[in-house]
Amino acid sequence: MGSGTKYVSKKPDEQGVIHWDRSENQVWHDLVERQLACIEGRACQAYIDGLELLDLPQQRAPQLVEINRVLQSTTGWECVAVPALINFDRFFRLLANKQFPVATFLRRREEFDYLQEPDFFHEIFGHCAMLTNPAFAAFTHTYGKLGAKANSAQRVYLARLYWFTVEFGLLQQQEGLRIYGGGILSSPGETRYALTGQMASDKLDKLDSKAHQPRPLYKPFEPIDIMRTPYRIDIMQPLYFILEDINQLYELAHQDIMQLVTEAQKLGLHEPLFESKIKEVS
């Protein structure tokens, strides 16, 4: 979403097949091999279960039809090929129809470690496993329906809710803190970093908001608090919100989220825990 990409998505042919070349298949293989090792003991059980269902190939990039067979049989979702960047209207409209937008390009070797825009690996490896989970899928569907009807000011607040859940959410499990956000699970650096933090105390508000945080802070999952929290897309997140149970997302999907948006707007934003060098994406 946005503008300025240097990547071009591959268009599927008449049979829906994306023709990945040898170098792209190798990039996929190397990304998956590295990240599978990295997420071990760090990804939440819902993600692991979804990954087993998807049974992603490692030697080549998968086809969307392979992913869609699994998604449609579990939660009724499907992936849809889109250009490298799409606008918010189309993004929300797709989610409202249980269609997850997937940019059909893979990062170049020189951007192997970090790519600011979401590529095929991020969307498929990072997000699709969680879309097999009913609670996660229900929340994402509701989010799309609300976003499609929201005005631009409301969408800014909804974007923060998406960012701190779908992209950068953490989950408390019996065996410890685990990751369910696709933005973390597709990044080796953030996968390791995200679980090294500490719970934010009452002293959080007294901290120098521009001070460097050597470890991230954690806060309990609270939708209004989340929607008031600024973020930057180009840094390790200084703050993560923790679900106690993945079914909290299902419960949230059945709340009046737009009323929560209104309350968050009235309360205003928290001070950012970073230097605002780049304008927050909304």
Short mmCIF file of C-alpha atoms in Angstrom, two decimals:
data_model
loop_
_atom_site.label_atom_id
_atom_site.label_comp_id
_atom_site.label_asym_id
_atom_site.label_seq_id
_atom_site.Cartn_x
_atom_site.Cartn_y
_atom_site.Cartn_z
CA MET A 1 0.00 0.00 0.00
CA GLY A 2 1.34 3.36 -0.95
CA SER A 3 3.69 4.36 -3.76
CA GLY A 4 7.28 4.26 -4.85
CA THR A 5 7.99 0.54 -5.20
CA LYS A 6 10.78 -0.64 -7.48
CA TYR A 7 9.33 -4.14 -7.67
CA VAL A 8 6.80 -5.45 -10.18
CA SER A 9 4.53 -8.36 -9.34
CA LYS A 10 4.42 -11.35 -11.67
CA LYS A 11 1.03 -11.86 -13.28
CA PRO A 12 -0.41 -15.36 -13.06
CA ASP A 13 -1.16 -17.00 -16.40
CA GLU A 14 -4.60 -18.15 -17.58
CA GLN A 15 -4.40 -21.18 -15.26
CA GLY A 16 -3.42 -19.00 -12.30
CA VAL A 17 0.20 -20.20 -12.39
CA ILE A 18 2.98 -17.80 -11.44
CA HIS A 19 6.14 -18.58 -13.38
CA TRP A 20 8.95 -18.16 -10.86
CA ASP A 21 12.44 -18.37 -12.32
CA ARG A 22 15.36 -20.35 -10.91
CA SER A 23 16.84 -17.44 -8.96
CA GLU A 24 13.47 -16.60 -7.38
CA ASN A 25 12.93 -20.22 -6.35
CA GLN A 26 16.37 -20.18 -4.78
CA VAL A 27 15.58 -17.00 -2.86
CA TRP A 28 12.37 -18.61 -1.59
CA HIS A 29 14.25 -21.74 -0.53
CA ASP A 30 16.92 -19.77 1.31
CA LEU A 31 14.40 -17.52 3.06
CA VAL A 32 12.25 -20.46 4.21
CA GLU A 33 15.23 -22.53 5.34
CA ARG A 34 16.61 -19.69 7.43
CA GLN A 35 13.30 -18.65 8.95
CA LEU A 36 12.14 -22.17 9.84
CA ALA A 37 15.22 -22.52 12.00
CA CYS A 38 14.67 -19.07 13.51
CA ILE A 39 11.01 -19.50 14.53
CA GLU A 40 11.57 -22.82 16.30
CA GLY A 41 10.50 -22.37 19.91
CA ARG A 42 9.33 -18.83 19.16
CA ALA A 43 6.21 -19.15 16.97
CA CYS A 44 2.83 -19.72 18.61
CA GLN A 45 1.09 -23.08 18.33
CA ALA A 46 -1.67 -21.73 16.06
CA TYR A 47 0.99 -20.64 13.57
CA ILE A 48 2.82 -23.97 13.77
CA ASP A 49 -0.44 -25.85 13.23
CA GLY A 50 -1.23 -23.65 10.22
CA LEU A 51 2.22 -24.12 8.75
CA GLU A 52 1.77 -27.89 8.96
CA LEU A 53 -1.55 -27.61 7.15
CA LEU A 54 -0.06 -25.46 4.39
CA ASP A 55 2.85 -27.86 3.90
CA LEU A 56 4.79 -25.21 1.98
CA PRO A 57 7.34 -26.47 -0.53
CA GLN A 58 10.89 -25.44 0.24
CA GLN A 59 12.64 -26.09 -3.07
CA ARG A 60 10.36 -23.71 -5.00
CA ALA A 61 7.96 -20.87 -4.40
CA PRO A 62 4.41 -22.20 -3.93
CA GLN A 63 1.48 -21.45 -6.20
CA LEU A 64 -1.51 -19.56 -4.81
CA VAL A 65 -3.85 -22.37 -5.83
CA GLU A 66 -1.95 -24.68 -3.44
CA ILE A 67 -2.31 -22.19 -0.58
CA ASN A 68 -5.97 -21.56 -1.38
CA ARG A 69 -6.96 -25.22 -1.19
CA VAL A 70 -5.93 -25.20 2.46
CA LEU A 71 -7.33 -21.78 3.36
CA GLN A 72 -10.70 -22.42 1.73
CA SER A 73 -11.07 -25.77 3.47
CA THR A 74 -10.21 -24.36 6.91
CA THR A 75 -11.60 -20.81 7.16
CA GLY A 76 -13.03 -19.97 3.73
CA TRP A 77 -10.24 -17.53 2.85
CA GLU A 78 -8.16 -17.31 -0.30
CA CYS A 79 -5.08 -15.43 -1.50
CA VAL A 80 -5.41 -13.02 -4.41
CA ALA A 81 -2.49 -11.85 -6.52
CA VAL A 82 -2.10 -8.06 -6.50
CA PRO A 83 0.42 -5.51 -7.79
CA ALA A 84 3.37 -4.71 -5.55
CA LEU A 85 1.41 -1.93 -3.84
CA ILE A 86 -2.35 -1.36 -3.58
CA ASN A 87 -4.43 1.42 -2.07
CA PHE A 88 -6.35 1.14 1.18
CA ASP A 89 -9.74 0.99 -0.52
CA ARG A 90 -8.79 -2.18 -2.36
CA PHE A 91 -6.96 -3.61 0.64
CA PHE A 92 -9.99 -3.34 2.92
CA ARG A 93 -12.37 -4.47 0.18
CA LEU A 94 -10.37 -7.65 -0.36
CA LEU A 95 -10.24 -8.49 3.36
CA ALA A 96 -13.98 -7.85 3.61
CA ASN A 97 -14.43 -10.57 0.96
CA LYS A 98 -12.10 -13.00 2.77
CA GLN A 99 -9.42 -12.43 0.14
CA PHE A 100 -5.89 -11.86 1.35
CA PRO A 101 -3.82 -9.66 -1.00
CA VAL A 102 -0.46 -11.15 -1.96
CA ALA A 103 2.09 -9.17 -3.94
CA THR A 104 3.56 -11.71 -6.34
CA PHE A 105 7.19 -10.67 -6.32
CA LEU A 106 10.15 -11.92 -4.31
CA ARG A 107 12.83 -9.70 -2.85
CA ARG A 108 16.16 -9.47 -4.59
CA ARG A 109 19.23 -11.12 -3.12
CA GLU A 110 20.71 -7.75 -2.12
CA GLU A 111 17.62 -7.09 0.05
CA PHE A 112 17.53 -10.60 1.46
CA ASP A 113 17.71 -9.54 5.12
CA TYR A 114 15.31 -6.61 5.08
CA LEU A 115 12.65 -5.34 2.72
CA GLN A 116 10.39 -2.50 3.80
CA GLU A 117 7.49 -3.47 1.53
CA PRO A 118 5.70 -6.82 1.87
CA ASP A 119 6.81 -9.40 -0.70
CA PHE A 120 5.54 -12.89 -1.51
CA PHE A 121 7.61 -14.49 1.25
CA HIS A 122 6.29 -12.09 3.89
CA GLU A 123 2.67 -12.59 2.86
CA ILE A 124 2.76 -16.37 2.43
CA PHE A 125 5.21 -17.48 5.12
CA GLY A 126 4.35 -14.68 7.55
CA HIS A 127 0.57 -14.54 7.33
CA CYS A 128 -1.11 -17.50 5.64
CA ALA A 129 -0.52 -20.01 8.42
CA MET A 130 -2.47 -17.83 10.85
CA LEU A 131 -5.32 -17.47 8.34
CA THR A 132 -6.09 -21.15 8.94
CA ASN A 133 -6.97 -20.23 12.54
CA PRO A 134 -10.70 -19.43 12.96
CA ALA A 135 -10.21 -16.67 15.57
CA PHE A 136 -7.50 -14.91 13.58
CA ALA A 137 -9.44 -15.28 10.34
CA ALA A 138 -12.65 -13.90 11.91
CA PHE A 139 -10.83 -10.85 13.25
CA THR A 140 -9.17 -10.15 9.90
CA HIS A 141 -12.51 -10.45 8.11
CA THR A 142 -14.22 -8.07 10.53
CA TYR A 143 -11.30 -5.67 10.24
CA GLY A 144 -11.69 -5.60 6.47
CA LYS A 145 -15.43 -4.95 6.62
CA LEU A 146 -14.97 -2.09 9.08
CA GLY A 147 -12.07 -0.57 7.17
CA ALA A 148 -14.03 -0.61 3.91
CA LYS A 149 -16.69 1.63 5.48
CA ALA A 150 -14.41 3.81 7.64
CA ASN A 151 -13.29 7.32 6.77
CA SER A 152 -9.63 8.24 6.41
CA ALA A 153 -9.29 9.47 10.01
CA GLN A 154 -10.80 6.26 11.39
CA ARG A 155 -8.57 4.15 9.17
CA VAL A 156 -5.48 5.61 10.82
CA TYR A 157 -6.62 4.18 14.15
CA LEU A 158 -7.65 0.88 12.59
CA ALA A 159 -4.20 0.64 10.97
CA ARG A 160 -2.57 0.66 14.41
CA LEU A 161 -4.83 -2.17 15.54
CA TYR A 162 -3.78 -4.22 12.51
CA TRP A 163 -0.12 -3.36 13.01
CA PHE A 164 0.05 -4.52 16.63
CA THR A 165 -1.96 -7.70 16.00
CA VAL A 166 -1.78 -9.16 12.49
CA GLU A 167 1.72 -7.80 11.84
CA PHE A 168 3.43 -7.56 15.24
CA GLY A 169 1.31 -9.45 17.75
CA LEU A 170 2.58 -11.64 20.60
CA LEU A 171 0.72 -14.36 22.45
CA GLN A 172 1.20 -15.75 25.96
CA GLN A 173 1.21 -19.55 25.98
CA GLN A 174 1.69 -21.98 28.86
CA GLU A 175 5.30 -22.54 27.84
CA GLY A 176 6.01 -18.81 27.48
CA LEU A 177 5.69 -15.86 25.17
CA ARG A 178 5.23 -16.72 21.49
CA ILE A 179 4.77 -14.86 18.18
CA TYR A 180 1.73 -14.78 15.90
CA GLY A 181 2.35 -11.54 13.96
CA GLY A 182 3.47 -12.03 10.37
CA GLY A 183 5.74 -9.01 10.37
CA ILE A 184 7.81 -10.67 13.08
CA LEU A 185 7.59 -14.25 11.80
CA SER A 186 8.97 -13.29 8.38
CA SER A 187 11.93 -11.39 9.87
CA PRO A 188 14.82 -13.28 11.52
CA GLY A 189 16.06 -10.20 13.35
CA GLU A 190 12.68 -9.24 14.77
CA THR A 191 11.83 -12.87 15.58
CA ARG A 192 14.81 -13.02 17.91
CA TYR A 193 14.42 -9.47 19.23
CA ALA A 194 10.68 -9.57 19.96
CA LEU A 195 10.98 -12.12 22.76
CA THR A 196 13.78 -10.37 24.66
CA GLY A 197 11.68 -7.66 26.32
CA GLN A 198 10.11 -6.90 29.65
CA MET A 199 6.65 -5.89 30.82
CA ALA A 200 6.07 -2.15 30.86
CA SER A 201 5.48 -0.80 34.37
CA ASP A 202 3.76 2.33 35.58
CA LYS A 203 7.06 4.06 34.95
CA LEU A 204 6.58 3.73 31.19
CA ASP A 205 4.87 7.09 30.90
CA LYS A 206 7.75 8.72 32.77
CA LEU A 207 10.39 7.37 30.42
CA ASP A 208 12.14 9.68 28.02
CA SER A 209 10.11 8.78 24.93
CA LYS A 210 13.10 9.39 22.68
CA ALA A 211 15.51 7.33 24.78
CA HIS A 212 16.91 4.18 23.24
CA GLN A 213 15.25 1.04 24.57
CA PRO A 214 17.80 -1.80 24.59
CA ARG A 215 14.94 -4.29 24.85
CA PRO A 216 11.31 -3.99 23.78
CA LEU A 217 8.53 -3.34 26.25
CA TYR A 218 5.38 -5.45 26.57
CA LYS A 219 1.87 -4.35 27.44
CA PRO A 220 -1.33 -6.37 27.85
CA PHE A 221 -3.65 -6.48 24.86
CA GLU A 222 -6.04 -3.54 25.10
CA PRO A 223 -7.59 -2.30 21.82
CA ILE A 224 -8.00 1.37 22.75
CA ASP A 225 -4.45 1.52 24.10
CA ILE A 226 -3.20 -0.10 20.88
CA MET A 227 -5.04 2.36 18.66
CA ARG A 228 -3.44 5.25 20.53
CA THR A 229 0.10 3.90 20.06
CA PRO A 230 2.19 5.33 17.20
CA TYR A 231 4.56 3.10 15.27
CA ARG A 232 7.28 3.22 12.67
CA ILE A 233 7.70 0.66 9.92
CA ASP A 234 11.48 0.89 9.55
CA ILE A 235 12.70 -0.01 13.05
CA MET A 236 12.49 -2.87 15.51
CA GLN A 237 9.31 -2.29 17.45
CA PRO A 238 9.96 -0.73 20.88
CA LEU A 239 6.62 -2.04 22.19
CA TYR A 240 4.51 -5.16 21.66
CA PHE A 241 1.03 -6.04 22.92
CA ILE A 242 0.37 -9.49 24.34
CA LEU A 243 -2.73 -11.64 23.91
CA GLU A 244 -3.52 -14.06 26.72
CA ASP A 245 -5.40 -16.30 24.30
CA ILE A 246 -5.77 -16.26 20.51
CA ASN A 247 -9.55 -16.32 21.01
CA GLN A 248 -9.34 -12.72 22.25
CA LEU A 249 -9.18 -11.81 18.57
CA TYR A 250 -12.47 -13.64 17.98
CA GLU A 251 -14.03 -11.79 20.92
CA LEU A 252 -12.73 -8.48 19.60
CA ALA A 253 -14.25 -9.23 16.19
CA HIS A 254 -17.67 -9.31 17.89
CA GLN A 255 -17.21 -6.05 19.79
CA ASP A 256 -18.12 -2.58 18.54
CA ILE A 257 -14.65 -1.79 17.25
CA MET A 258 -15.70 1.50 15.68
CA GLN A 259 -16.91 2.71 19.09
CA LEU A 260 -13.44 1.83 20.40
CA VAL A 261 -11.98 3.89 17.55
CA THR A 262 -14.12 6.85 18.62
CA GLU A 263 -12.92 6.55 22.22
CA ALA A 264 -9.30 6.31 21.09
CA GLN A 265 -9.72 9.43 18.95
CA LYS A 266 -11.09 11.36 21.92
CA LEU A 267 -8.19 10.30 24.14
CA GLY A 268 -5.51 11.10 21.56
CA LEU A 269 -2.15 9.50 20.89
CA HIS A 270 0.50 8.36 23.33
CA GLU A 271 3.96 9.84 23.08
CA PRO A 272 5.98 7.74 20.63
CA LEU A 273 8.80 5.59 21.97
CA PHE A 274 11.00 6.48 19.01
CA GLU A 275 12.32 9.44 17.07
CA SER A 276 9.84 10.39 14.36
CA LYS A 277 12.24 10.50 11.44
CA ILE A 278 9.69 8.95 9.13
CA LYS A 279 6.02 9.74 9.18
CA GLU A 280 3.89 6.96 10.59
CA VAL A 281 2.11 4.87 7.98
CA SER A 282 -1.66 5.13 8.25
#
